[in-house]
């Protein structure tokens, strides 16, 4: 059972470079989320998608864009990377947008920007 | 914005000891979830508490939701090295647009259980 798969697992970028973080889930979930996790800051929501074709900003969306390519895939793009975006990025999915269903997380992408 | 404050931030104990970690807010939550995150992995759900005063047990872990639904606690009995990890509480963010379906996370308690 793959669950939520994130690629790449590690990445080093130079300031100003762009890249796309990929996320795919095989659980037929409707909702997908992107978080960043920084020491002492917990998990902060960047963007989310309640269903295929919709995306909305979370707590810290500046400097990021997202695409809900289809029901399975939700990508996060950094157009011009900055050192402040050095973080661990987690993608998550949930079966429905409402209710107490758990979020299922991938294992993260560790991104360093020099 | 609803905030969840977790304490302590760090906890290092010996195998066999008991411990309690806390998740507190000044706001009411309709439910709270507890996740455990091991190094190099994403968080994994342990439990969801929904009713004020609710107590749920998961082997040696006991979760309680406060009567007023503003706080929760996690008690571990006879901790083992396998319990090591970051414990996160999370709840639906009811006070922002579309917030009921977005989770707000506490900053977590990092637990180390030494053999």
mmCIF file of C-alpha atoms in Angstrom:
data_model
loop_
_atom_site.group_PDB
_atom_site.id
_atom_site.type_symbol
_atom_site.label_atom_id
_atom_site.label_comp_id
_atom_site.label_asym_id
_atom_site.label_seq_id
_atom_site.Cartn_x
_atom_site.Cartn_y
_atom_site.Cartn_z
ATOM 1 C CA UNK A 1 0.000 0.000 0.000
ATOM 2 C CA UNK A 2 1.754 3.158 -1.206
ATOM 3 C CA UNK A 3 -0.619 5.704 0.392
ATOM 4 C CA UNK A 4 0.808 9.184 -0.208
ATOM 5 C CA UNK A 5 4.006 9.338 -2.268
ATOM 6 C CA UNK A 6 6.185 12.429 -2.426
ATOM 7 C CA UNK A 7 9.057 13.064 -4.805
ATOM 8 C CA UNK A 8 11.836 13.938 -4.503
ATOM 9 C CA UNK A 9 12.788 13.007 -0.937
ATOM 10 C CA UNK A 10 15.696 15.439 -0.822
ATOM 11 C CA UNK A 11 16.602 18.473 -2.896
ATOM 12 C CA UNK A 12 19.175 21.253 -2.742
ATOM 13 C CA UNK A 13 18.511 24.421 -4.718
ATOM 14 C CA UNK A 14 20.249 27.714 -5.243
ATOM 15 C CA UNK A 15 18.434 30.954 -4.500
ATOM 16 C CA UNK A 16 16.282 31.946 -7.463
ATOM 17 C CA UNK A 17 15.926 28.451 -8.925
ATOM 18 C CA UNK A 18 12.505 26.935 -9.441
ATOM 19 C CA UNK A 19 11.235 23.466 -8.792
ATOM 20 C CA UNK A 20 8.077 21.426 -8.407
ATOM 21 C CA UNK A 21 7.376 19.026 -5.575
ATOM 22 C CA UNK A 22 5.215 16.121 -6.611
ATOM 23 C CA UNK A 23 2.580 14.329 -4.554
ATOM 24 C CA UNK A 24 0.353 11.428 -5.496
ATOM 25 C CA UNK A 25 -2.138 9.387 -3.467
ATOM 26 C CA UNK A 26 -3.681 6.059 -4.364
ATOM 27 C CA UNK A 27 -6.503 6.036 -1.785
ATOM 28 C CA UNK A 28 -9.113 7.782 -3.952
ATOM 29 C CA UNK A 29 -9.163 10.681 -1.502
ATOM 30 C CA UNK A 30 -10.924 13.909 -2.408
ATOM 31 C CA UNK A 31 -8.923 16.394 -0.331
ATOM 32 C CA UNK A 32 -5.200 17.091 -0.545
ATOM 33 C CA UNK A 33 -2.935 19.416 1.421
ATOM 34 C CA UNK A 34 0.580 20.843 1.394
ATOM 35 C CA UNK A 35 2.322 21.715 4.682
ATOM 36 C CA UNK A 36 5.744 22.908 5.671
ATOM 37 C CA UNK A 37 7.375 21.892 8.931
ATOM 38 C CA UNK A 38 10.056 24.026 10.524
ATOM 39 C CA UNK A 39 11.774 23.552 13.907
ATOM 40 C CA UNK A 40 9.695 25.068 16.661
ATOM 41 C CA UNK A 41 6.919 26.069 14.252
ATOM 42 C CA UNK A 42 4.922 22.896 13.879
ATOM 43 C CA UNK A 43 3.035 22.099 10.675
ATOM 44 C CA UNK A 44 1.777 25.088 8.711
ATOM 45 C CA UNK A 45 -0.673 24.786 5.851
ATOM 46 C CA UNK A 46 0.515 26.234 2.542
ATOM 47 C CA UNK A 47 -2.322 25.314 0.150
ATOM 48 C CA UNK A 48 -5.111 22.788 0.041
ATOM 49 C CA UNK A 49 -7.509 21.314 -2.476
ATOM 50 C CA UNK A 50 -10.955 20.234 -1.326
ATOM 51 C CA UNK A 51 -11.639 18.404 -4.561
ATOM 52 C CA UNK A 52 -10.329 17.996 -8.071
ATOM 53 C CA UNK A 53 -10.333 21.345 -9.816
ATOM 54 C CA UNK A 54 -10.264 23.533 -6.693
ATOM 55 C CA UNK A 55 -7.380 24.993 -4.700
ATOM 56 C CA UNK A 56 -7.261 27.487 -1.821
ATOM 57 C CA UNK A 57 -4.620 29.301 0.179
ATOM 58 C CA UNK A 58 -3.630 28.180 3.622
ATOM 59 C CA UNK A 59 -1.701 29.981 6.331
ATOM 60 C CA UNK A 60 1.590 30.583 4.476
ATOM 61 C CA UNK A 61 0.956 30.626 0.677
ATOM 62 C CA UNK A 62 3.358 33.395 -0.366
ATOM 63 C CA UNK A 63 6.070 32.210 -2.742
ATOM 64 C CA UNK A 64 4.229 29.022 -3.697
ATOM 65 C CA UNK A 65 1.786 27.845 -6.342
ATOM 66 C CA UNK A 66 -0.122 24.595 -6.595
ATOM 67 C CA UNK A 67 -1.817 22.484 -9.225
ATOM 68 C CA UNK A 68 -4.406 19.776 -8.649
ATOM 69 C CA UNK A 69 -3.576 17.862 -11.789
ATOM 70 C CA UNK A 70 -6.243 15.193 -11.250
ATOM 71 C CA UNK A 71 -7.794 13.432 -8.286
ATOM 72 C CA UNK A 72 -4.546 11.617 -7.482
ATOM 73 C CA UNK A 73 -1.935 14.323 -7.914
ATOM 74 C CA UNK A 74 -1.296 17.653 -6.199
ATOM 75 C CA UNK A 75 1.944 19.501 -6.961
ATOM 76 C CA UNK A 76 3.644 22.408 -5.191
ATOM 77 C CA UNK A 77 5.810 24.815 -7.164
ATOM 78 C CA UNK A 78 8.450 27.246 -5.971
ATOM 79 C CA UNK A 79 8.929 29.780 -8.757
ATOM 80 C CA UNK A 80 11.966 31.562 -7.325
ATOM 81 C CA UNK A 81 13.345 29.756 -4.299
ATOM 82 C CA UNK A 82 14.494 31.751 -1.274
ATOM 83 C CA UNK A 83 16.511 30.588 1.753
ATOM 84 C CA UNK A 84 13.427 31.168 3.935
ATOM 85 C CA UNK A 85 11.760 28.314 2.065
ATOM 86 C CA UNK A 86 14.272 25.810 3.410
ATOM 87 C CA UNK A 87 12.016 23.352 5.184
ATOM 88 C CA UNK A 88 10.508 19.884 5.192
ATOM 89 C CA UNK A 89 7.416 19.758 3.012
ATOM 90 C CA UNK A 90 4.605 17.295 3.642
ATOM 91 C CA UNK A 91 1.720 16.381 1.405
ATOM 92 C CA UNK A 92 -1.414 14.908 2.955
ATOM 93 C CA UNK A 93 -4.749 13.615 1.753
ATOM 94 C CA UNK A 94 -8.120 12.919 3.313
ATOM 95 C CA UNK A 95 -11.105 10.968 2.079
ATOM 96 C CA UNK A 96 -13.582 13.826 2.457
ATOM 97 C CA UNK A 97 -13.371 17.529 3.008
ATOM 98 C CA UNK A 98 -15.689 17.327 6.003
ATOM 99 C CA UNK A 99 -15.807 15.288 9.169
ATOM 100 C CA UNK A 100 -13.211 13.809 11.456
ATOM 101 C CA UNK A 101 -11.436 11.599 8.986
ATOM 102 C CA UNK A 102 -7.668 11.540 9.487
ATOM 103 C CA UNK A 103 -5.190 13.134 7.188
ATOM 104 C CA UNK A 104 -2.715 10.690 5.660
ATOM 105 C CA UNK A 105 0.771 12.082 5.202
ATOM 106 C CA UNK A 106 3.640 11.302 2.893
ATOM 107 C CA UNK A 107 7.174 10.991 4.228
ATOM 108 C CA UNK A 108 8.166 14.492 3.219
ATOM 109 C CA UNK A 109 10.546 16.326 0.914
ATOM 110 C CA UNK A 110 13.585 17.850 2.614
ATOM 111 C CA UNK A 111 14.417 21.022 0.726
ATOM 112 C CA UNK A 112 17.508 23.165 1.293
ATOM 113 C CA UNK A 113 17.959 26.482 -0.483
ATOM 114 C CA UNK A 114 21.421 27.971 -0.500
ATOM 115 C CA UNK B 1 -7.290 32.047 14.655
ATOM 116 C CA UNK B 2 -7.519 29.067 16.948
ATOM 117 C CA UNK B 3 -4.251 28.098 18.566
ATOM 118 C CA UNK B 4 -3.205 24.838 20.156
ATOM 119 C CA UNK B 5 -0.427 24.986 22.720
ATOM 120 C CA UNK B 6 1.397 21.807 23.592
ATOM 121 C CA UNK B 7 3.501 21.165 26.666
ATOM 122 C CA UNK B 8 6.105 20.251 27.426
ATOM 123 C CA UNK B 9 7.980 21.012 24.233
ATOM 124 C CA UNK B 10 10.632 18.372 25.001
ATOM 125 C CA UNK B 11 10.525 15.355 27.312
ATOM 126 C CA UNK B 12 13.274 12.833 27.928
ATOM 127 C CA UNK B 13 12.514 9.898 30.209
ATOM 128 C CA UNK B 14 13.721 6.403 31.044
ATOM 129 C CA UNK B 15 12.030 3.251 29.839
ATOM 130 C CA UNK B 16 9.257 2.192 32.194
ATOM 131 C CA UNK B 17 8.316 5.673 33.375
ATOM 132 C CA UNK B 18 4.875 7.200 32.976
ATOM 133 C CA UNK B 19 4.279 10.571 31.337
ATOM 134 C CA UNK B 20 1.559 12.999 30.359
ATOM 135 C CA UNK B 21 1.625 15.601 27.594
ATOM 136 C CA UNK B 22 -0.904 18.360 27.154
ATOM 137 C CA UNK B 23 -2.687 20.188 24.382
ATOM 138 C CA UNK B 24 -4.474 23.378 25.423
ATOM 139 C CA UNK B 25 -6.464 26.125 23.761
ATOM 140 C CA UNK B 26 -8.564 29.109 24.742
ATOM 141 C CA UNK B 27 -11.019 28.123 21.989
ATOM 142 C CA UNK B 28 -13.532 25.313 21.789
ATOM 143 C CA UNK B 29 -12.785 22.554 19.311
ATOM 144 C CA UNK B 30 -15.407 20.250 17.838
ATOM 145 C CA UNK B 31 -12.825 17.463 17.899
ATOM 146 C CA UNK B 32 -9.126 16.922 18.402
ATOM 147 C CA UNK B 33 -6.755 14.491 16.780
ATOM 148 C CA UNK B 34 -3.426 13.175 18.053
ATOM 149 C CA UNK B 35 -0.674 12.223 15.631
ATOM 150 C CA UNK B 36 2.754 10.667 16.201
ATOM 151 C CA UNK B 37 5.627 11.494 13.898
ATOM 152 C CA UNK B 38 8.792 9.406 13.860
ATOM 153 C CA UNK B 39 12.072 10.794 12.509
ATOM 154 C CA UNK B 40 12.137 10.945 8.720
ATOM 155 C CA UNK B 41 8.450 10.139 8.367
ATOM 156 C CA UNK B 42 5.138 11.934 8.160
ATOM 157 C CA UNK B 43 2.663 12.151 11.048
ATOM 158 C CA UNK B 44 0.372 9.174 11.615
ATOM 159 C CA UNK B 45 -3.002 9.452 13.313
ATOM 160 C CA UNK B 46 -3.284 7.851 16.746
ATOM 161 C CA UNK B 47 -6.786 8.852 17.801
ATOM 162 C CA UNK B 48 -9.643 11.312 17.324
ATOM 163 C CA UNK B 49 -11.631 12.539 20.342
ATOM 164 C CA UNK B 50 -14.987 14.118 19.706
ATOM 165 C CA UNK B 51 -17.088 14.264 22.891
ATOM 166 C CA UNK B 52 -16.232 16.432 25.894
ATOM 167 C CA UNK B 53 -14.902 14.245 28.691
ATOM 168 C CA UNK B 54 -14.204 11.375 26.314
ATOM 169 C CA UNK B 55 -11.425 8.946 27.213
ATOM 170 C CA UNK B 56 -9.891 6.641 24.615
ATOM 171 C CA UNK B 57 -7.247 3.988 25.172
ATOM 172 C CA UNK B 58 -4.784 2.646 22.665
ATOM 173 C CA UNK B 59 -2.740 -0.049 24.424
ATOM 174 C CA UNK B 60 -0.534 1.919 26.872
ATOM 175 C CA UNK B 61 -1.721 5.300 25.585
ATOM 176 C CA UNK B 62 -4.714 7.046 27.170
ATOM 177 C CA UNK B 63 -6.235 10.103 25.523
ATOM 178 C CA UNK B 64 -8.674 12.451 27.215
ATOM 179 C CA UNK B 65 -10.727 15.327 25.800
ATOM 180 C CA UNK B 66 -11.572 18.040 28.301
ATOM 181 C CA UNK B 67 -15.158 18.533 29.377
ATOM 182 C CA UNK B 68 -15.227 21.985 27.778
ATOM 183 C CA UNK B 69 -13.501 20.689 24.634
ATOM 184 C CA UNK B 70 -10.681 23.209 25.002
ATOM 185 C CA UNK B 71 -7.940 20.806 25.994
ATOM 186 C CA UNK B 72 -6.706 17.267 25.683
ATOM 187 C CA UNK B 73 -4.069 15.091 27.272
ATOM 188 C CA UNK B 74 -2.085 12.021 26.326
ATOM 189 C CA UNK B 75 -0.858 9.717 29.079
ATOM 190 C CA UNK B 76 1.634 6.957 28.358
ATOM 191 C CA UNK B 77 2.075 4.167 30.881
ATOM 192 C CA UNK B 78 5.392 2.328 31.142
ATOM 193 C CA UNK B 79 6.981 4.140 28.214
ATOM 194 C CA UNK B 80 9.119 2.156 25.790
ATOM 195 C CA UNK B 81 11.829 3.277 23.348
ATOM 196 C CA UNK B 82 9.358 2.619 20.533
ATOM 197 C CA UNK B 83 7.222 5.470 21.887
ATOM 198 C CA UNK B 84 9.944 7.950 20.911
ATOM 199 C CA UNK B 85 8.678 10.564 18.485
ATOM 200 C CA UNK B 86 6.964 13.904 18.036
ATOM 201 C CA UNK B 87 3.397 13.971 19.349
ATOM 202 C CA UNK B 88 1.143 16.481 17.631
ATOM 203 C CA UNK B 89 -2.390 17.517 18.460
ATOM 204 C CA UNK B 90 -4.610 19.016 15.779
ATOM 205 C CA UNK B 91 -8.131 20.289 15.443
ATOM 206 C CA UNK B 92 -10.410 21.823 12.801
ATOM 207 C CA UNK B 93 -9.927 25.547 12.416
ATOM 208 C CA UNK B 94 -13.473 26.851 12.784
ATOM 209 C CA UNK B 95 -12.819 30.583 12.741
ATOM 210 C CA UNK B 96 -11.552 31.125 9.213
ATOM 211 C CA UNK B 97 -13.330 30.861 5.873
ATOM 212 C CA UNK B 98 -13.474 27.212 4.940
ATOM 213 C CA UNK B 99 -11.608 26.615 8.150
ATOM 214 C CA UNK B 100 -13.698 23.768 9.424
ATOM 215 C CA UNK B 101 -11.926 21.504 6.988
ATOM 216 C CA UNK B 102 -8.415 22.746 7.649
ATOM 217 C CA UNK B 103 -6.510 21.440 10.614
ATOM 218 C CA UNK B 104 -4.563 23.658 12.962
ATOM 219 C CA UNK B 105 -1.625 21.848 14.544
ATOM 220 C CA UNK B 106 0.130 22.377 17.828
ATOM 221 C CA UNK B 107 3.908 22.628 17.730
ATOM 222 C CA UNK B 108 4.277 19.205 19.273
ATOM 223 C CA UNK B 109 5.975 17.454 22.168
ATOM 224 C CA UNK B 110 9.212 15.707 21.285
ATOM 225 C CA UNK B 111 9.446 12.581 23.424
ATOM 226 C CA UNK B 112 12.615 10.551 23.880
ATOM 227 C CA UNK B 113 12.432 7.289 25.793
ATOM 228 C CA UNK B 114 15.857 6.030 26.770
ATOM 229 C CA UNK B 115 16.500 2.295 27.225
#
